[in-house]
């Protein structure tokens, strides 16, 4: 090996001279190649490397420090006085320091007065402070200036829609809703008579004719306004149209006269638990209306006028069990940016219901105005594969009840649910007269008062027979509902959420919901693509003839249990077969088909399907869920509903007939507000609630923070 040669030798022998100074080309340390056979990294594998988790650790450390300081201060003060002072606890609980995070326990802060609980629905918004006993209920509607009201649109077409003759004349009441409705309504009437006779109940042979003849010749009685003690105070509109407000929200919007000057049109931003995309042209207008309704409710109902003070408040926002990711992320942005809350957390509806009612294991059946959700909850967690979301509710019962009454010559034949006073009247009639007790079915005489702006009050008398029971019975025969417009405008403005890595839809799905969709449209179970007529509302909303056998098998799950995709499993024994989690292909298929098929099946079949998927084949779990079916929501507040549902479930699951119990929330809680009550309980938890999203976390991470903050798998 040749030794190192000097510069002079190089210059003399080879004509080269070294001119460098033996310094390295760079001061950066050299990076060695990674050993491909064995290498390891700790990136995002420790809690202190994740911002939300690091903030939680810092908060716990600060609480411990504050607790230690309080303890030392109390001991020092006690030693100076040579005895403990009254009201000073020598054994300060560590949980007290954990609860307050350095904030004082005195005052109203410890009672949840700095937490606002919001539960939006398709028809009503329930809002209030966590310290309140009951929520404030506000209609989820906003009225904006428009050229015409909603009752004047589409040629003043009424709701429910009536058929007309070719010359434009109105058909007879028995034919105004089409042959299909008349046939199904007549069949329901005949089945009810058979059932009542089987139960030894008296049935008059000419009951229907009696009420029809009475309603035909029942003229209204006119009452002058000054003689009406219950007259309505309508929303006042300034005489000068230029001074009229741009919008009204809540009850004020529903009390605007239909023929006001200027005209106002009602907008319901949520329909059937979805965004109401059919009534909007821009999605920003849809988002603004939701924020405006909540903002006005906070100002008027909670008396928090100054918006800049809302940064001192936290917000508990209640979301559906089977939600859409875009809905949750948009709600987070609205609460943080538009409303300016200091911190936000989310909780699912069924979990909140168990919080409010004090249940540990339950099958929660929430019958709302336009959607019905079913979910099994166990030990503080929603079982993902048991979640079912059906697109019908109390509003469908109201419309069907009016159609049945009109079919039987209802004296107020001009009723139009698009008119505001008629809409409120129809809701009142359903609440007062509908029942599911067969013992109440007989020809009965009732009356109601029609109050319209600028008109004298009219008093109507009418008779009812079986309409009061058959309308709510639509929960178990949903084909009687009008489901033709529920998918109108779906995905017109807001697309579904997609995974940024795999590209497929990533909205949450459940095997129970997939089974429901397969029962409605067996085409999906074979993987065949649908024709995609959802934009025109021309999709399957009722089970076709081909799925009749599947529905029959779903009604007998002990012998033929339903699998994850809705096909009957082999009946090796009499116990339900274990239902595993749906595979990735089924999840993607169910998510993509959710917009093409309207989930509408019988309520009892849906409950049995949810429990079958939630119990995972365990007989013990099946019994636990059937023993704790909790019915909540305003749509189920019909006399006799729970007993009727219990009979239906016993018919479907005769092997568990002794175990089936339909319950309501205890402690005399209002079933309509039990979800909100659970949200208020959740909002007052401190120390154990790590789901709060702060402003700094949201500013840095955005919606990605939901991965670490949601109580469920985001």
XYZ file of C-alpha atoms in Angstrom:
714
model
C 0.000 0.000 0.000
C 1.440 3.301 -1.053
C 1.930 5.697 1.873
C 0.781 9.240 2.076
C 2.789 11.513 -0.184
C 3.586 15.122 0.504
C 2.568 18.047 -1.622
C 6.109 18.702 -2.826
C 6.502 15.098 -3.990
C 3.231 15.300 -5.911
C 4.335 18.584 -7.496
C 7.769 17.209 -8.444
C 6.685 13.814 -9.751
C 3.191 14.338 -11.167
C 2.839 18.056 -11.506
C 0.070 18.167 -8.857
C 0.000 20.337 -5.801
C -2.408 19.980 -2.846
C -4.092 23.244 -1.948
C -6.811 22.191 0.614
C -6.569 22.679 4.364
C -7.747 19.197 5.487
C -11.240 20.505 6.458
C -14.497 18.540 5.836
C -16.834 19.708 3.103
C -19.742 20.108 5.597
C -20.323 20.201 9.315
C -23.497 18.059 9.062
C -22.995 14.628 10.591
C -23.117 11.780 8.094
C -26.305 9.705 8.050
C -25.792 6.007 7.816
C -28.005 3.799 5.689
C -30.998 2.158 7.421
C -30.570 -1.496 8.149
C -33.394 -2.938 6.044
C -33.442 -6.176 8.014
C -34.016 -4.646 11.449
C -35.121 -1.068 11.963
C -37.568 0.560 14.422
C -39.238 3.944 14.849
C -41.237 5.499 17.700
C -43.060 8.060 15.578
C -46.609 8.614 16.996
C -46.273 5.551 19.198
C -46.177 7.387 22.526
C -48.925 9.487 24.069
C -46.634 12.469 24.549
C -46.168 12.674 20.760
C -49.914 13.230 20.128
C -51.186 16.722 20.854
C -54.656 15.889 22.276
C -53.229 13.205 24.564
C -50.363 15.440 25.636
C -52.809 18.192 26.571
C -54.792 15.729 28.689
C -51.645 14.702 30.532
C -50.769 18.335 31.182
C -54.270 19.009 32.521
C -54.047 16.046 34.882
C -50.664 17.258 36.077
C -52.049 20.736 36.696
C -54.991 19.287 38.641
C -52.666 17.270 40.837
C -50.554 20.359 41.469
C -53.594 22.449 42.325
C -54.888 19.716 44.638
C -51.562 19.516 46.449
C -51.468 23.297 46.894
C -55.010 23.333 48.264
C -54.170 20.560 50.704
C -51.023 22.321 51.923
C -52.912 25.604 52.279
C -55.658 23.923 54.307
C -53.141 22.179 56.576
C -51.180 25.376 57.124
C -54.305 27.363 57.945
C -55.500 24.663 60.310
C -52.180 24.577 62.139
C -52.248 28.344 62.645
C -55.683 28.130 64.231
C -54.658 25.017 66.220
C -57.885 23.343 65.087
C -59.594 22.595 61.787
C -61.965 25.320 60.694
C -65.585 24.512 60.105
C -66.202 23.865 56.460
C -62.557 22.872 55.778
C -62.176 19.196 54.994
C -58.829 17.873 56.124
C -59.107 14.883 53.811
C -59.573 16.600 50.494
C -60.565 14.059 47.908
C -58.264 13.807 44.937
C -61.305 13.625 42.676
C -62.279 17.153 43.646
C -59.064 18.466 42.217
C -59.514 16.285 39.167
C -62.976 17.691 38.605
C -62.205 21.351 38.468
C -58.854 21.639 36.722
C -57.847 24.604 38.864
C -61.299 26.248 38.786
C -63.163 27.006 42.016
C -65.926 24.665 43.108
C -68.037 27.487 44.521
C -70.776 29.162 42.545
C -72.758 27.697 39.693
C -69.811 26.410 37.647
C -69.857 23.066 39.468
C -73.513 22.545 38.517
C -72.947 22.599 34.767
C -74.126 26.148 34.172
C -71.220 26.686 31.775
C -72.178 23.787 29.505
C -74.825 24.048 26.756
C -76.432 20.803 25.582
C -77.793 20.780 22.003
C -79.904 18.007 20.466
C -81.089 18.925 16.950
C -83.875 16.977 15.291
C -85.786 17.065 12.045
C -88.747 18.865 13.617
C -87.616 20.137 17.018
C -84.433 21.445 18.590
C -83.898 20.738 22.278
C -81.427 23.017 23.982
C -80.543 24.060 27.490
C -77.831 24.367 30.103
C -76.551 21.188 31.692
C -77.717 22.569 35.048
C -81.334 22.791 33.848
C -83.809 20.098 34.801
C -85.608 20.142 31.434
C -84.640 21.386 27.977
C -86.211 24.159 25.967
C -87.967 22.884 22.840
C -87.794 25.053 19.706
C -89.093 24.134 16.220
C -86.130 23.424 13.937
C -87.344 25.856 11.271
C -86.439 29.257 9.876
C -88.623 31.590 7.795
C -86.930 33.781 5.189
C -88.274 36.381 2.803
C -89.383 34.896 -0.486
C -91.639 35.628 -3.440
C -94.226 33.108 -2.247
C -94.882 30.927 0.762
C -94.506 27.159 0.742
C -98.280 26.709 0.426
C -98.283 28.712 -2.827
C -95.514 26.776 -4.546
C -96.100 24.120 -7.232
C -99.452 25.603 -8.178
C -100.688 25.567 -4.562
C -100.675 21.771 -4.573
C -101.944 20.607 -1.155
C -100.414 18.057 1.156
C -101.372 15.254 1.305
C -101.616 15.236 -2.471
C -105.076 14.661 -3.963
C -105.787 13.136 -7.336
C -108.015 14.982 -9.780
C -110.107 14.098 -12.779
C -108.980 14.914 -16.304
C -111.079 18.095 -16.312
C -109.396 19.264 -13.097
C -112.332 18.504 -10.804
C -111.713 16.910 -7.411
C -112.360 13.184 -7.072
C -114.573 11.668 -4.421
C -112.894 11.307 -1.009
C -112.752 7.518 -1.382
C -110.691 7.861 -4.578
C -108.650 11.035 -4.046
C -105.526 9.216 -2.808
C -105.341 6.495 -5.431
C -106.373 2.905 -5.697
C -103.311 1.546 -3.885
C -103.974 3.548 -0.729
C -107.687 2.697 -0.786
C -106.982 -1.015 -1.165
C -104.446 -1.117 1.639
C -106.606 1.013 3.942
C -109.621 -1.255 3.358
C -107.515 -4.327 4.065
C -106.260 -2.825 7.331
C -109.848 -2.085 8.357
C -110.919 -5.658 7.614
C -107.945 -7.142 9.489
C -108.712 -4.968 12.503
C -112.310 -6.212 12.609
C -111.130 -9.829 12.484
C -108.615 -9.183 15.259
C -111.170 -7.440 17.456
C -113.686 -10.247 17.015
C -110.978 -12.777 17.896
C -110.366 -10.825 21.121
C -114.099 -10.862 21.961
C -114.545 -7.133 21.370
C -117.818 -5.705 20.172
C -117.815 -4.618 16.532
C -120.823 -2.859 15.045
C -121.406 -3.931 11.446
C -122.195 -0.419 10.173
C -119.740 1.660 12.216
C -117.937 3.029 9.167
C -121.170 4.068 7.484
C -122.324 5.875 10.621
C -119.270 8.107 10.853
C -119.185 8.764 7.086
C -122.806 9.858 7.061
C -122.268 12.096 10.080
C -119.143 13.733 8.675
C -120.900 14.463 5.380
C -123.541 16.599 7.084
C -121.540 18.321 9.835
C -121.262 22.051 8.983
C -118.816 24.170 11.015
C -119.859 26.725 13.605
C -118.398 30.222 13.237
C -117.093 31.971 16.360
C -116.126 35.636 16.222
C -112.598 36.461 17.292
C -113.581 38.464 20.371
C -115.584 35.472 21.659
C -112.645 33.065 21.304
C -110.715 32.939 24.599
C -107.939 30.759 23.069
C -107.209 32.848 20.014
C -103.671 32.718 18.678
C -101.207 35.588 18.780
C -99.733 35.676 15.280
C -96.269 37.024 14.542
C -96.527 40.712 13.752
C -94.992 41.899 10.492
C -94.263 45.659 10.049
C -96.530 47.460 7.621
C -93.536 48.706 5.641
C -92.009 45.659 3.877
C -88.593 47.302 3.933
C -88.604 47.227 7.741
C -89.599 43.573 7.972
C -86.903 41.300 9.402
C -85.030 39.066 6.989
C -85.831 35.934 8.967
C -87.728 34.449 11.894
C -86.904 31.234 13.738
C -88.715 28.786 15.964
C -92.297 29.337 17.030
C -92.350 32.847 15.574
C -91.709 31.366 12.130
C -94.647 28.967 12.444
C -96.955 31.807 13.510
C -96.320 33.997 10.466
C -99.519 34.330 8.371
C -99.239 32.490 5.062
C -100.387 35.568 3.120
C -98.147 38.038 4.925
C -96.606 41.067 3.238
C -93.795 40.438 2.476
C -94.080 36.687 2.003
C -92.004 34.306 4.087
C -91.085 30.735 3.238
C -90.323 28.076 5.836
C -87.084 26.131 5.571
C -86.484 22.932 7.551
C -82.705 22.330 7.273
C -82.961 18.742 8.582
C -85.302 16.161 7.069
C -85.512 12.469 8.049
C -82.292 12.886 10.024
C -80.445 14.039 6.879
C -79.572 17.424 5.483
C -82.569 18.808 3.585
C -80.792 19.365 0.288
C -83.919 19.546 -1.875
C -84.989 22.988 -0.582
C -81.593 24.679 -0.928
C -79.454 25.781 -3.839
C -76.170 26.241 -1.977
C -74.874 24.157 0.880
C -73.527 27.248 2.633
C -77.120 28.497 2.952
C -78.071 25.180 4.523
C -75.224 25.408 7.047
C -76.016 29.041 7.821
C -79.655 28.260 8.571
C -78.707 25.549 11.071
C -76.261 27.885 12.798
C -78.828 30.704 12.787
C -81.533 28.568 14.403
C -79.168 27.426 17.172
C -77.820 30.937 17.688
C -81.280 32.471 18.061
C -82.308 29.679 20.430
C -79.316 30.379 22.670
C -80.112 34.087 22.729
C -83.856 33.780 23.323
C -84.212 30.558 25.315
C -81.018 30.658 27.383
C -80.854 34.460 27.648
C -77.220 34.587 26.528
C -77.364 37.705 24.402
C -73.670 38.517 23.973
C -72.006 36.153 21.567
C -68.506 37.033 22.733
C -69.290 35.456 26.108
C -69.917 32.059 24.542
C -66.190 31.326 24.505
C -66.534 30.687 28.248
C -69.058 27.897 27.610
C -68.659 24.308 26.564
C -71.091 22.518 24.255
C -72.327 18.919 24.269
C -73.643 18.127 20.785
C -75.758 14.976 20.390
C -75.374 13.139 17.071
C -77.273 10.136 15.622
C -76.023 6.611 16.264
C -75.629 5.888 12.559
C -74.312 9.308 11.594
C -72.592 10.678 8.514
C -69.040 11.914 8.956
C -69.656 15.128 7.039
C -72.495 15.939 9.436
C -70.244 15.623 12.500
C -67.288 17.500 11.002
C -69.545 20.328 9.824
C -71.174 20.501 13.256
C -67.735 20.790 14.857
C -66.774 23.640 12.521
C -70.079 25.420 13.167
C -69.746 25.166 16.952
C -66.120 26.302 16.948
C -66.091 28.923 14.191
C -69.612 30.289 13.822
C -70.843 30.047 17.416
C -67.461 30.392 19.094
C -67.702 27.909 21.956
C -64.634 27.323 24.084
C -64.816 23.532 23.936
C -67.027 20.918 22.292
C -67.729 17.217 22.765
C -69.996 14.722 20.994
C -72.169 11.882 22.259
C -74.438 9.457 20.411
C -78.199 9.502 20.912
C -78.686 5.982 22.274
C -75.777 6.296 24.673
C -77.162 9.620 25.889
C -80.554 7.951 26.405
C -79.032 5.337 28.720
C -77.201 8.107 30.585
C -80.451 9.954 31.117
C -82.510 6.918 32.123
C -79.831 5.196 34.186
C -79.732 1.990 32.103
C -76.560 -0.076 31.774
C -77.921 -2.538 29.183
C -80.753 -1.532 26.868
C -82.121 -1.725 23.355
C -83.003 1.910 22.735
C -85.880 2.565 20.311
C -86.078 6.286 19.548
C -89.194 7.138 17.528
C -88.746 10.717 16.355
C -90.728 12.955 14.065
C -89.202 11.744 10.794
C -86.747 8.991 11.703
C -86.650 6.016 14.039
C -83.319 4.773 15.352
C -82.640 1.487 17.120
C -79.405 0.597 18.885
C -78.262 -1.843 21.567
C -76.167 -0.286 24.340
C -74.025 -2.305 26.708
C -71.828 -0.962 29.497
C -71.594 2.572 28.181
C -70.929 1.716 24.528
C -73.167 1.503 21.479
C -72.813 -1.855 19.749
C -71.882 -0.737 16.252
C -73.420 -3.619 14.308
C -76.807 -3.190 16.022
C -77.461 0.365 14.779
C -80.530 0.806 12.557
C -81.907 4.042 11.158
C -85.423 3.969 9.648
C -86.862 6.906 7.750
C -90.317 7.282 9.256
C -91.760 8.717 12.436
C -94.536 10.743 13.991
C -94.868 13.086 11.015
C -95.796 10.123 8.798
C -98.472 9.109 11.305
C -99.868 12.660 11.203
C -100.080 12.697 7.409
C -101.573 9.205 7.248
C -104.146 10.069 9.917
C -105.276 13.099 7.900
C -105.495 10.977 4.726
C -107.632 8.381 6.486
C -109.920 11.060 7.922
C -110.306 12.696 4.507
C -111.031 9.273 3.030
C -113.934 9.043 5.516
C -115.315 12.500 4.572
C -113.562 14.652 7.160
C -115.649 17.859 7.394
C -112.596 20.146 7.002
C -111.823 18.832 3.526
C -109.547 21.759 2.568
C -106.896 20.910 5.140
C -103.409 21.441 3.723
C -100.336 20.467 5.733
C -98.268 22.991 3.783
C -100.234 25.776 5.482
C -98.779 26.616 8.868
C -101.990 26.690 10.873
C -103.167 23.443 9.273
C -99.827 21.801 10.090
C -100.184 22.768 13.762
C -103.818 21.640 13.733
C -102.918 18.220 12.320
C -100.288 17.699 15.021
C -102.865 18.630 17.647
C -105.442 16.207 16.243
C -102.956 13.337 16.225
C -101.881 14.050 19.807
C -105.450 14.272 21.094
C -107.187 11.406 19.318
C -104.734 8.731 18.130
C -104.507 5.601 20.265
C -103.371 1.982 19.997
C -105.786 0.560 22.558
C -108.379 -1.604 20.855
C -110.774 -1.003 23.706
C -111.083 2.648 22.648
C -112.178 1.810 19.096
C -115.807 2.781 18.658
C -117.714 5.579 16.890
C -116.882 8.665 18.934
C -117.767 12.321 18.575
C -114.997 14.939 18.775
C -114.560 18.587 17.926
C -111.743 21.006 17.176
C -111.289 24.714 16.518
C -109.711 26.033 13.336
C -107.893 29.309 13.907
C -106.407 31.122 10.908
C -104.968 34.622 10.664
C -107.535 37.215 9.560
C -110.447 34.747 9.782
C -113.064 33.963 12.371
C -112.622 30.815 14.390
C -114.510 27.799 13.077
C -115.620 24.939 15.289
C -115.906 21.542 13.594
C -117.503 18.400 14.968
C -116.654 15.009 13.491
C -116.734 11.322 14.291
C -113.908 8.817 14.233
C -113.809 5.042 14.292
C -110.738 2.974 13.458
C -108.642 5.767 11.881
C -107.219 6.678 15.285
C -105.634 3.215 15.583
C -104.800 2.378 11.983
C -102.693 5.521 11.448
C -100.131 4.747 14.218
C -100.294 1.092 13.188
C -98.344 2.264 10.146
C -95.187 1.782 12.224
C -95.773 -1.940 11.722
C -97.129 -1.631 8.157
C -94.980 1.213 6.765
C -96.176 0.730 3.206
C -99.217 2.827 4.166
C -96.888 5.836 4.539
C -96.061 8.108 1.628
C -92.334 7.532 1.092
C -92.080 8.859 -2.452
C -90.450 12.209 -1.622
C -88.028 11.257 1.129
C -85.054 10.709 -1.191
C -85.731 13.790 -3.306
C -82.593 15.902 -3.695
C -80.404 13.397 -1.875
C -76.689 14.128 -2.534
C -77.565 17.135 -4.639
C -75.311 19.452 -2.598
C -73.320 17.381 -0.117
C -71.425 14.301 -1.199
C -70.645 11.389 1.062
C -67.341 11.228 2.902
C -64.485 9.328 1.234
C -61.334 7.811 2.653
C -58.314 9.831 1.527
C -56.125 6.719 1.224
C -58.377 4.001 -0.179
C -60.841 6.284 -1.971
C -63.975 4.431 -0.888
C -66.817 5.823 1.245
C -65.983 5.749 4.941
C -69.294 6.621 6.589
C -70.048 4.201 9.429
C -72.139 1.161 8.536
C -73.623 -1.658 10.565
C -74.478 -5.205 9.660
C -78.015 -4.686 11.032
C -78.602 -1.756 8.683
C -77.195 -3.806 5.819
C -79.666 -6.564 6.670
C -82.516 -4.061 6.630
C -81.487 -2.774 3.213
C -81.165 -6.329 1.927
C -84.688 -7.120 3.137
C -86.013 -4.136 1.224
C -84.000 -4.710 -1.933
C -82.531 -8.212 -2.355
C -80.689 -6.932 -5.432
C -78.060 -5.452 -3.133
C -77.303 -8.788 -1.519
C -76.312 -10.172 -4.925
C -74.040 -7.212 -5.641
C -76.106 -5.870 -8.550
C -75.990 -2.099 -9.003
C -79.235 -0.185 -8.727
C -80.582 2.068 -11.432
C -79.766 5.221 -9.426
C -83.108 7.012 -9.518
C -82.658 8.452 -6.028
C -82.424 12.009 -7.295
C -85.996 11.789 -8.544
C -87.259 10.000 -5.449
C -88.205 6.920 -7.501
C -86.452 4.285 -5.433
C -87.742 1.291 -3.584
C -89.245 2.317 -0.263
C -91.260 -0.829 0.411
C -90.263 -4.492 0.155
C -90.898 -5.847 -3.354
C -92.647 -9.107 -3.993
C -89.345 -10.974 -4.337
C -88.422 -10.093 -0.719
C -91.631 -11.431 0.827
C -89.952 -14.699 1.752
C -87.066 -12.832 3.354
C -89.460 -10.776 5.466
C -91.245 -13.919 6.583
C -87.956 -15.462 7.585
C -86.936 -12.281 9.408
C -90.135 -12.563 11.442
C -89.000 -15.995 12.645
C -85.326 -15.478 13.532
C -85.288 -18.387 15.961
C -85.610 -20.840 13.072
C -84.003 -18.817 10.288
C -81.793 -16.052 11.708
C -80.698 -13.249 9.438
C -77.027 -13.044 8.572
C -74.943 -9.898 8.194
C -76.090 -9.261 4.645
C -79.720 -10.241 5.189
C -79.712 -13.807 3.806
C -81.056 -16.645 5.966
C -78.420 -18.602 7.819
C -78.514 -22.394 8.028
C -80.976 -23.528 10.692
C -78.917 -26.155 12.451
C -80.598 -25.499 15.806
C -83.221 -23.264 17.373
C -80.777 -20.639 18.681
C -79.748 -17.605 16.610
C -76.588 -18.143 14.650
C -73.604 -15.962 15.620
C -73.443 -12.810 13.576
C -69.915 -11.647 12.852
C -68.877 -8.206 11.780
C -69.539 -7.381 8.154
C -66.528 -7.714 5.933
C -64.999 -4.802 4.084
C -66.775 -5.553 0.813
C -70.176 -5.596 2.532
C -69.435 -2.326 4.340
C -68.454 -0.548 1.142
C -71.467 -1.944 -0.687
C -73.897 -0.966 2.079
C -72.425 2.526 2.318
C -72.691 3.134 -1.410
C -76.253 1.783 -1.546
C -77.468 3.793 1.438
C -78.419 6.674 -0.857
C -80.325 4.460 -3.304
C -82.629 2.522 -0.977
C -84.874 4.100 1.632
C -84.679 2.040 4.871
C -88.341 1.507 5.755
C -89.464 -1.797 7.302
C -91.748 -2.854 10.127
C -90.627 -1.591 13.529
C -90.873 -4.965 15.268
C -88.804 -6.638 12.539
C -86.182 -3.908 12.842
C -85.945 -4.348 16.629
C -85.514 -8.109 16.316
C -82.845 -7.607 13.648
C -80.966 -5.092 15.786
C -80.977 -7.376 18.829
C -79.873 -10.372 16.745
C -76.822 -8.470 15.492
C -76.141 -6.816 18.849
C -76.238 -10.085 20.824
C -73.714 -11.732 18.460
C -75.493 -15.081 18.774
C -75.462 -15.115 22.580
C -78.749 -16.299 24.056
C -77.967 -14.589 27.349
C -77.378 -11.257 25.639
C -80.521 -11.674 23.560
C -82.570 -12.102 26.724
C -80.926 -9.088 28.342
C -81.755 -6.830 25.412
C -85.320 -8.128 25.101
C -85.850 -7.510 28.822
C -84.728 -3.892 28.534
C -86.281 -2.450 25.384
C -86.595 1.271 26.132
C -88.986 3.268 23.938
C -88.391 7.021 23.802
C -89.128 9.887 21.437
C -92.187 11.980 20.699
C -93.415 9.720 17.909
C -94.094 6.900 20.394
C -96.185 8.967 22.826
C -99.403 7.292 21.740
C -101.580 5.542 24.355
C -101.084 1.794 24.160
C -97.994 1.942 21.944
C -95.705 0.003 24.298
C -98.199 -2.808 24.932
C -98.909 -3.117 21.200
C -95.186 -3.307 20.437
C -94.721 -5.908 23.152
C -97.381 -8.135 21.590
C -95.747 -7.810 18.178
C -92.336 -8.790 19.533
C -93.802 -11.795 21.325
C -95.324 -12.943 18.057
C -91.924 -12.704 16.366
C -89.933 -14.308 19.195
C -92.307 -16.755 20.950
C -89.369 -18.518 22.591
C -88.545 -15.351 24.530
C -92.150 -14.300 25.239
C -91.648 -14.383 29.017
C -88.548 -12.192 28.807
C -89.802 -9.393 26.563
C -90.425 -6.182 28.487
C -91.073 -2.783 26.930
C -90.040 -0.038 29.301
C -90.046 3.723 29.467
C -87.534 6.025 31.154
C -87.840 5.857 34.950
C -88.185 8.693 37.447
C -91.086 10.166 35.479
C -88.749 11.576 32.842
C -90.268 12.948 29.656
C -89.457 10.370 26.937
C -89.010 13.221 24.468
C -86.233 14.821 26.517
C -84.428 11.798 27.935
C -81.695 12.022 25.277
C -81.077 15.659 26.121
C -81.059 14.747 29.826
C -78.370 12.175 29.178
C -76.339 14.802 27.342
C -76.597 17.100 30.358
C -75.390 14.300 32.649
C -72.499 13.650 30.285
C -71.633 17.360 30.179
C -71.354 17.532 33.975
C -68.854 14.666 34.188
C -65.418 15.978 35.058
C -62.146 14.196 35.416
C -63.437 11.082 33.631
C -64.591 12.867 30.455
C -61.671 13.092 28.048
C -63.734 13.816 24.939
C -63.674 17.622 25.135
C -62.172 19.340 22.083
C -60.479 22.637 22.853
C -59.965 25.554 20.533
C -56.196 25.117 20.278
C -56.568 21.458 19.329
C -59.115 22.288 16.656
C -57.046 25.149 15.249
C -54.051 22.864 14.804
C -55.629 19.551 13.824
C -59.102 20.427 12.544
C -61.497 17.494 12.177
C -58.599 15.035 12.604
C -58.879 15.564 16.352
C -62.098 13.505 16.329
C -60.007 10.333 16.002
C -58.669 10.897 19.516
C -61.694 12.553 21.117
C -64.770 10.546 20.081
C -65.996 7.909 22.510
C -66.567 5.540 19.613
C -64.418 4.342 16.707
C -64.249 7.325 14.377
